């Protein structure tokens, strides 16, 4: 199983904390979009000239402004002024000019992110070139920040009007930027339908890679502030059922004591929606049950612990009378099934089929909501199969009870899902460390 580098030294800062919990994914994109309008899109607007950022990568490799200018076809005065503007904006020196163009310590921090962003831009250009009628060389060097921001907004909203509203600019400005980009790529980005415009498959994937690139460029600025001791930024966490009840709250409380200024968004949604949001850069990690056979592309997982499944019913359930629990007795009661696609669902389906309940008996009710599940179990004799950790709180309070019956081979891996090659910022790495520390106490 692929892993990411999760080790980092702790840091401390004192600021204000904000957390948003989203319970339905029909709200996920709109809430994240609103949050980005206030924070992330403003950070995008502050990103320096993309050519100057790519020139920093060339300078880091060659230690020469002259050679960087030759590679990117820039004038030396323009690049020198561009670097000075970036340094002023960041409040740090990126180069030690007494020994040539040698990166300073904050320069190394900044460049690490810039190289990652340039990597995504290069991937976006290479992807678009596959569909272009006549793609120019070094296509990724031709993109501008306004073009990429406009495309991302229009693709997300599937509307030039709504995209312009999100960016707070004129619709004609967004339209022009997208058409300029389409002309550079020489491939179609939008198509008209009876319902209006629709981004092509190429536009959606290009936008995804562009968003990841801009996210790295914006994070580079946040990393510099962290280097100076002010840890802030946005941290969006996809949360699956087990994590939200027993694991994540404790880790978040510890994290916010260290980084109260961090804007934390906890997104509660089905796995397929969360994995899509993770691939598109809308969230940073997913915490919960890991997927083995259906892991989406470009995502990796790290296991934290293994959690067994148990049978659960209401306190005072007839099966708690002390008599042995047998398949025949289990078949006498109606059930609640895990949500389709959940790791526990396949196990439930096989177990339920083996009970051979009569066709005329009540069918299982399917739900992925712990609140609904709790209500169904507490007010009936229904049973369910669920992770032990997911209902630990309800069992301790006496609201629900475990129906003791062995469920062989029911263990599930619980852990963290990330984008492949993801580089956590310091607060994000600290959360992962807190999660591991809590797991060690289980």
XYZ file of C-alpha atoms in Angstrom:
442
model
C 0.000 0.000 0.000
C 1.387 3.388 -1.057
C 2.023 5.930 1.661
C 2.866 9.602 2.027
C 5.484 11.274 4.169
C 3.653 12.190 7.379
C 6.496 13.155 9.718
C 7.043 16.755 10.793
C 8.126 18.727 13.831
C 5.277 20.421 15.748
C 4.641 24.158 15.636
C 2.442 26.487 17.667
C 0.540 29.708 16.918
C -2.371 31.592 18.517
C -5.258 32.587 16.260
C -9.031 32.151 15.738
C -10.610 28.841 14.633
C -13.443 28.093 12.196
C -15.003 24.667 11.465
C -17.852 23.774 9.117
C -19.588 20.371 9.101
C -21.513 19.408 5.979
C -24.045 16.576 6.234
C -25.235 16.244 2.615
C -22.999 16.232 -0.437
C -25.550 18.161 -2.450
C -24.232 21.039 -0.293
C -20.556 20.071 -0.447
C -19.578 21.863 -3.627
C -21.649 24.960 -2.857
C -20.284 25.312 0.694
C -16.706 24.685 -0.399
C -17.232 27.111 -3.261
C -18.517 29.772 -0.845
C -15.535 29.192 1.424
C -13.155 29.456 -1.543
C -14.798 32.691 -2.655
C -13.873 34.167 0.718
C -10.432 32.591 1.019
C -9.018 30.391 -1.699
C -10.017 32.447 -4.742
C -8.562 35.523 -3.066
C -5.333 33.558 -2.644
C -5.470 32.638 -6.320
C -5.754 36.329 -7.162
C -2.571 37.012 -5.174
C -0.532 34.364 -6.973
C 2.370 36.035 -8.823
C 2.896 35.953 -12.576
C 3.030 32.275 -13.585
C 6.037 32.855 -15.849
C 7.973 34.336 -12.960
C 7.097 31.355 -10.781
C 8.307 28.954 -13.460
C 11.436 31.057 -13.798
C 12.114 30.508 -10.078
C 12.234 26.787 -10.767
C 14.736 27.392 -13.591
C 16.870 29.645 -11.380
C 16.839 27.039 -8.629
C 18.138 24.467 -11.089
C 20.733 26.654 -12.874
C 21.583 29.270 -10.171
C 21.480 31.825 -12.959
C 18.928 34.477 -13.945
C 20.487 34.703 -17.389
C 19.979 31.008 -18.140
C 16.460 31.102 -16.703
C 15.614 34.017 -19.005
C 16.956 32.093 -21.980
C 14.879 29.037 -21.112
C 11.627 30.967 -20.697
C 12.215 33.723 -23.247
C 12.010 36.507 -20.647
C 13.986 39.721 -20.401
C 16.405 39.884 -17.493
C 15.098 43.239 -16.172
C 11.503 41.942 -16.218
C 12.440 38.768 -14.351
C 14.582 40.654 -11.829
C 11.678 43.011 -11.116
C 9.306 40.041 -10.893
C 11.464 38.273 -8.309
C 11.795 41.473 -6.292
C 8.011 41.864 -6.320
C 7.528 38.285 -5.081
C 10.052 38.804 -2.289
C 8.312 42.020 -1.238
C 4.956 40.280 -1.229
C 6.300 37.401 0.884
C 8.403 39.555 3.161
C 11.467 37.293 2.760
C 14.533 36.991 0.551
C 14.390 33.981 -1.736
C 18.019 34.183 -2.907
C 21.408 34.891 -1.392
C 22.810 37.096 -4.142
C 26.281 37.434 -2.626
C 27.123 33.899 -3.710
C 25.147 33.946 -6.931
C 21.496 32.965 -7.126
C 21.532 30.525 -4.215
C 18.252 29.780 -2.468
C 17.822 30.940 1.122
C 16.017 28.738 3.651
C 12.600 30.354 2.990
C 13.466 30.245 -0.691
C 13.818 26.460 -0.466
C 10.444 26.244 1.309
C 8.800 28.370 -1.372
C 10.463 26.666 -4.316
C 9.404 23.215 -3.137
C 5.756 24.169 -3.588
C 6.369 26.100 -6.791
C 7.974 23.042 -8.388
C 4.942 20.978 -7.438
C 2.607 23.543 -8.973
C 4.678 23.695 -12.154
C 4.519 19.899 -12.316
C 0.712 20.034 -12.380
C 0.775 22.820 -14.999
C 3.067 20.691 -17.146
C 0.718 17.742 -16.751
C -2.220 19.947 -17.744
C -0.380 21.111 -20.853
C 0.656 17.583 -21.794
C -2.895 16.352 -21.323
C -4.386 19.105 -23.486
C -1.742 18.509 -26.168
C -3.115 14.990 -26.676
C -6.332 16.502 -28.062
C -4.884 19.599 -29.742
C -4.880 20.007 -33.498
C -1.494 21.778 -33.366
C -0.040 22.068 -29.890
C 2.960 24.430 -29.489
C 6.032 23.282 -27.520
C 6.182 23.994 -23.767
C 2.450 24.617 -23.757
C 2.290 24.998 -19.960
C 4.463 28.129 -20.140
C 1.782 29.986 -22.091
C -1.004 29.857 -19.500
C -1.913 32.965 -17.497
C -3.440 33.123 -14.046
C -6.578 34.885 -15.308
C -7.129 32.167 -17.919
C -6.854 29.329 -15.416
C -9.030 31.015 -12.778
C -11.694 31.730 -15.383
C -11.711 28.165 -16.696
C -11.900 26.642 -13.207
C -14.857 28.876 -12.264
C -16.781 28.191 -15.488
C -16.183 24.440 -15.322
C -17.348 24.272 -11.712
C -20.538 26.220 -12.417
C -21.041 25.112 -16.042
C -21.912 28.748 -16.714
C -19.987 31.817 -17.830
C -22.397 34.038 -15.878
C -22.048 32.161 -12.596
C -18.305 31.773 -13.122
C -17.999 35.538 -13.542
C -20.050 36.104 -10.390
C -17.766 33.796 -8.439
C -14.709 35.754 -9.608
C -16.484 39.125 -9.203
C -15.613 40.193 -12.767
C -17.547 40.931 -15.945
C -18.904 37.955 -17.870
C -17.164 39.234 -21.008
C -13.824 39.083 -19.170
C -14.325 35.425 -18.226
C -15.545 34.586 -21.724
C -12.492 36.216 -23.302
C -10.048 34.438 -20.974
C -11.605 31.041 -21.693
C -11.629 31.607 -25.440
C -7.984 32.726 -25.369
C -7.082 29.560 -23.502
C -9.095 27.438 -25.923
C -7.237 29.044 -28.829
C -3.870 28.312 -27.198
C -4.799 24.691 -26.551
C -6.365 24.306 -30.031
C -8.926 21.894 -28.594
C -12.576 22.376 -27.683
C -13.248 23.196 -24.037
C -17.006 23.876 -24.165
C -19.967 22.613 -26.124
C -23.477 24.020 -26.359
C -26.444 21.947 -25.261
C -30.168 22.645 -24.926
C -29.494 23.552 -21.284
C -26.609 25.925 -22.092
C -22.860 25.380 -22.211
C -21.231 22.237 -20.934
C -17.479 21.718 -20.383
C -15.980 18.941 -22.441
C -14.249 15.976 -20.829
C -10.943 17.601 -21.768
C -11.950 20.843 -20.020
C -12.907 19.035 -16.818
C -9.588 17.178 -16.564
C -7.547 20.224 -17.602
C -9.397 22.288 -14.976
C -8.705 19.649 -12.309
C -4.962 19.743 -12.966
C -4.967 23.545 -13.178
C -6.760 23.766 -9.823
C -4.177 21.480 -8.225
C -1.424 23.677 -9.674
C -2.930 26.897 -8.336
C -3.511 25.208 -5.001
C 0.211 24.490 -4.726
C 1.123 28.051 -5.731
C -1.269 29.444 -3.104
C 0.056 27.015 -0.483
C 3.598 28.213 -1.219
C 2.639 31.608 0.178
C 1.010 29.999 3.229
C 4.113 27.870 3.801
C 6.243 31.013 3.957
C 3.939 32.473 6.599
C 4.271 29.188 8.470
C 8.053 29.425 8.192
C 7.739 32.817 9.866
C 5.592 31.286 12.636
C 2.054 32.153 11.494
C 0.332 28.877 10.623
C -3.017 29.455 8.927
C -4.737 28.436 5.712
C -7.603 26.118 4.847
C -7.807 22.409 5.721
C -10.746 20.458 4.249
C -11.245 16.939 5.596
C -13.512 14.303 4.094
C -14.991 12.279 6.936
C -16.547 8.806 6.698
C -18.909 7.502 9.435
C -16.436 5.815 11.782
C -14.024 8.756 11.862
C -16.658 11.366 12.686
C -17.902 9.516 15.754
C -14.789 8.178 17.423
C -11.548 9.337 15.850
C -11.561 12.743 14.171
C -13.115 14.920 16.939
C -10.331 14.130 19.411
C -7.599 14.815 16.848
C -9.232 18.085 15.797
C -9.453 19.332 19.355
C -5.725 18.785 19.786
C -4.966 20.384 16.418
C -6.985 23.524 17.095
C -5.208 24.064 20.386
C -1.985 24.327 18.375
C -3.351 26.139 15.300
C -6.510 28.087 16.230
C -6.220 30.275 13.111
C -6.590 27.277 10.815
C -9.868 27.249 8.834
C -11.072 23.639 9.133
C -13.911 22.243 7.041
C -15.217 18.742 7.852
C -17.139 17.299 4.906
C -19.511 14.396 5.618
C -20.544 12.685 2.361
C -20.538 9.317 0.553
C -17.132 7.955 -0.376
C -17.552 8.386 -4.141
C -18.314 12.085 -3.696
C -15.438 12.552 -1.282
C -12.957 10.748 -3.536
C -13.964 12.978 -6.450
C -13.575 16.077 -4.287
C -10.159 14.811 -3.179
C -8.953 14.262 -6.755
C -10.128 17.767 -7.706
C -8.395 19.426 -4.751
C -11.641 20.464 -3.013
C -10.632 18.488 0.083
C -7.190 17.475 1.333
C -7.698 14.022 2.888
C -10.372 11.422 3.624
C -10.474 9.712 7.010
C -12.390 6.444 7.432
C -12.694 2.950 5.994
C -10.168 2.228 3.251
C -11.054 0.834 -0.160
C -9.100 -2.079 -1.527
C -10.544 -3.052 -4.881
C -12.188 0.250 -5.920
C -9.552 2.857 -5.083
C -9.872 5.760 -7.573
C -6.803 6.667 -9.663
C -4.092 8.932 -8.235
C -5.157 8.250 -4.641
C -3.136 6.386 -2.001
C -4.035 5.056 1.433
C -2.380 4.592 4.796
C -3.853 2.209 7.350
C -4.239 3.406 10.943
C -5.965 0.420 12.557
C -8.286 -2.515 11.913
C -11.875 -2.380 13.149
C -14.269 -5.405 13.385
C -17.948 -5.434 12.488
C -20.568 -6.315 15.099
C -24.334 -6.880 15.216
C -26.187 -4.112 17.046
C -29.746 -3.652 18.287
C -31.585 -1.588 20.852
C -30.941 -1.919 24.558
C -33.425 -4.484 25.875
C -33.603 -6.277 22.531
C -35.138 -9.800 22.827
C -31.848 -11.320 21.644
C -30.226 -10.033 24.844
C -32.303 -12.416 26.985
C -29.312 -14.688 27.617
C -30.270 -17.493 25.273
C -27.697 -18.431 22.593
C -27.893 -16.258 19.476
C -28.275 -18.467 16.406
C -28.812 -17.725 12.702
C -32.402 -18.907 13.114
C -33.057 -16.352 15.866
C -31.327 -13.586 13.900
C -33.580 -14.375 10.933
C -36.660 -13.610 13.013
C -35.984 -9.854 13.041
C -35.933 -7.121 10.363
C -32.648 -5.368 9.550
C -31.067 -2.063 8.583
C -28.500 -2.278 5.771
C -25.377 -0.119 5.336
C -25.368 2.322 2.434
C -24.698 0.771 -0.976
C -20.996 1.022 -1.788
C -19.920 1.111 1.861
C -17.235 -1.463 2.782
C -19.631 -3.147 5.228
C -22.346 -3.542 2.590
C -20.848 -6.541 0.792
C -20.409 -8.339 4.100
C -23.974 -7.475 5.125
C -25.445 -8.719 1.838
C -23.682 -12.080 2.128
C -24.621 -12.467 5.808
C -28.240 -11.459 5.236
C -28.628 -13.847 2.298
C -27.312 -16.700 4.461
C -30.083 -16.067 7.001
C -32.619 -17.130 4.338
C -35.417 -14.951 5.672
C -38.803 -15.641 4.015
C -39.650 -13.493 0.985
C -42.684 -12.075 2.755
C -40.677 -10.655 5.650
C -39.854 -6.956 5.868
C -36.967 -5.924 3.628
C -33.926 -4.135 5.101
C -33.960 -0.341 5.267
C -30.797 1.104 3.717
C -29.171 4.187 5.264
C -25.751 5.742 5.614
C -26.911 8.172 8.299
C -25.935 7.257 11.835
C -28.721 9.480 13.162
C -31.365 7.655 11.131
C -29.830 4.287 12.004
C -29.880 5.101 15.712
C -33.550 6.084 15.530
C -34.528 2.934 13.632
C -32.732 0.633 16.057
C -33.861 2.372 19.251
C -37.526 2.331 18.241
C -37.822 -1.191 16.869
C -36.368 -4.666 17.086
C -34.373 -4.136 13.886
C -30.723 -5.191 13.765
C -27.739 -3.992 11.785
C -24.128 -4.859 11.068
C -21.825 -1.932 11.770
C -18.301 -1.043 12.787
C -17.716 -1.460 16.514
C -16.020 1.929 16.747
C -18.854 3.682 14.940
C -21.390 2.950 17.694
C -19.012 2.907 20.653
C -20.519 6.123 22.016
C -24.124 4.863 21.733
C -23.245 1.578 23.421
C -21.478 3.350 26.293
C -24.553 5.531 26.840
C -26.809 2.477 26.863
C -28.734 3.581 23.776
C -27.713 0.527 21.765
C -26.261 -2.884 22.588
C -24.038 -5.383 20.858
C -25.759 -8.647 19.976
C -22.950 -11.078 20.655
C -22.511 -13.269 17.614
C -19.217 -14.033 15.851
C -18.789 -12.299 12.486
C -15.795 -14.055 10.977
C -13.463 -12.189 8.617
C -15.328 -8.905 9.132
C -12.331 -6.713 9.998
C -11.985 -3.464 8.019
C -8.963 -1.246 7.563
C -9.469 2.311 8.828
C -7.064 5.021 7.760
C -6.304 8.068 5.637
C -6.761 8.489 1.870
C -4.649 11.144 0.110
C -3.696 12.287 -3.362
C -0.639 10.496 -4.641
C 2.461 12.558 -3.869
C 0.527 14.907 -1.559
C 2.800 17.149 0.510
C 1.022 18.053 3.770
C 1.550 21.468 5.283
C 2.723 21.543 8.907
C -0.772 21.668 10.496
C -1.981 18.871 8.218
C 0.943 16.693 9.203
C 0.237 17.429 12.851
C -3.343 16.185 12.469
C -2.034 12.923 11.043
C 0.308 12.592 13.995
C -2.558 13.221 16.430
C -4.626 10.541 14.680
C -1.792 8.029 15.034
C -1.335 8.894 18.696
C -5.059 8.381 19.389
C -5.047 5.083 17.513
C -2.093 3.894 19.625
C -4.302 4.285 22.717
C -7.140 2.154 21.341
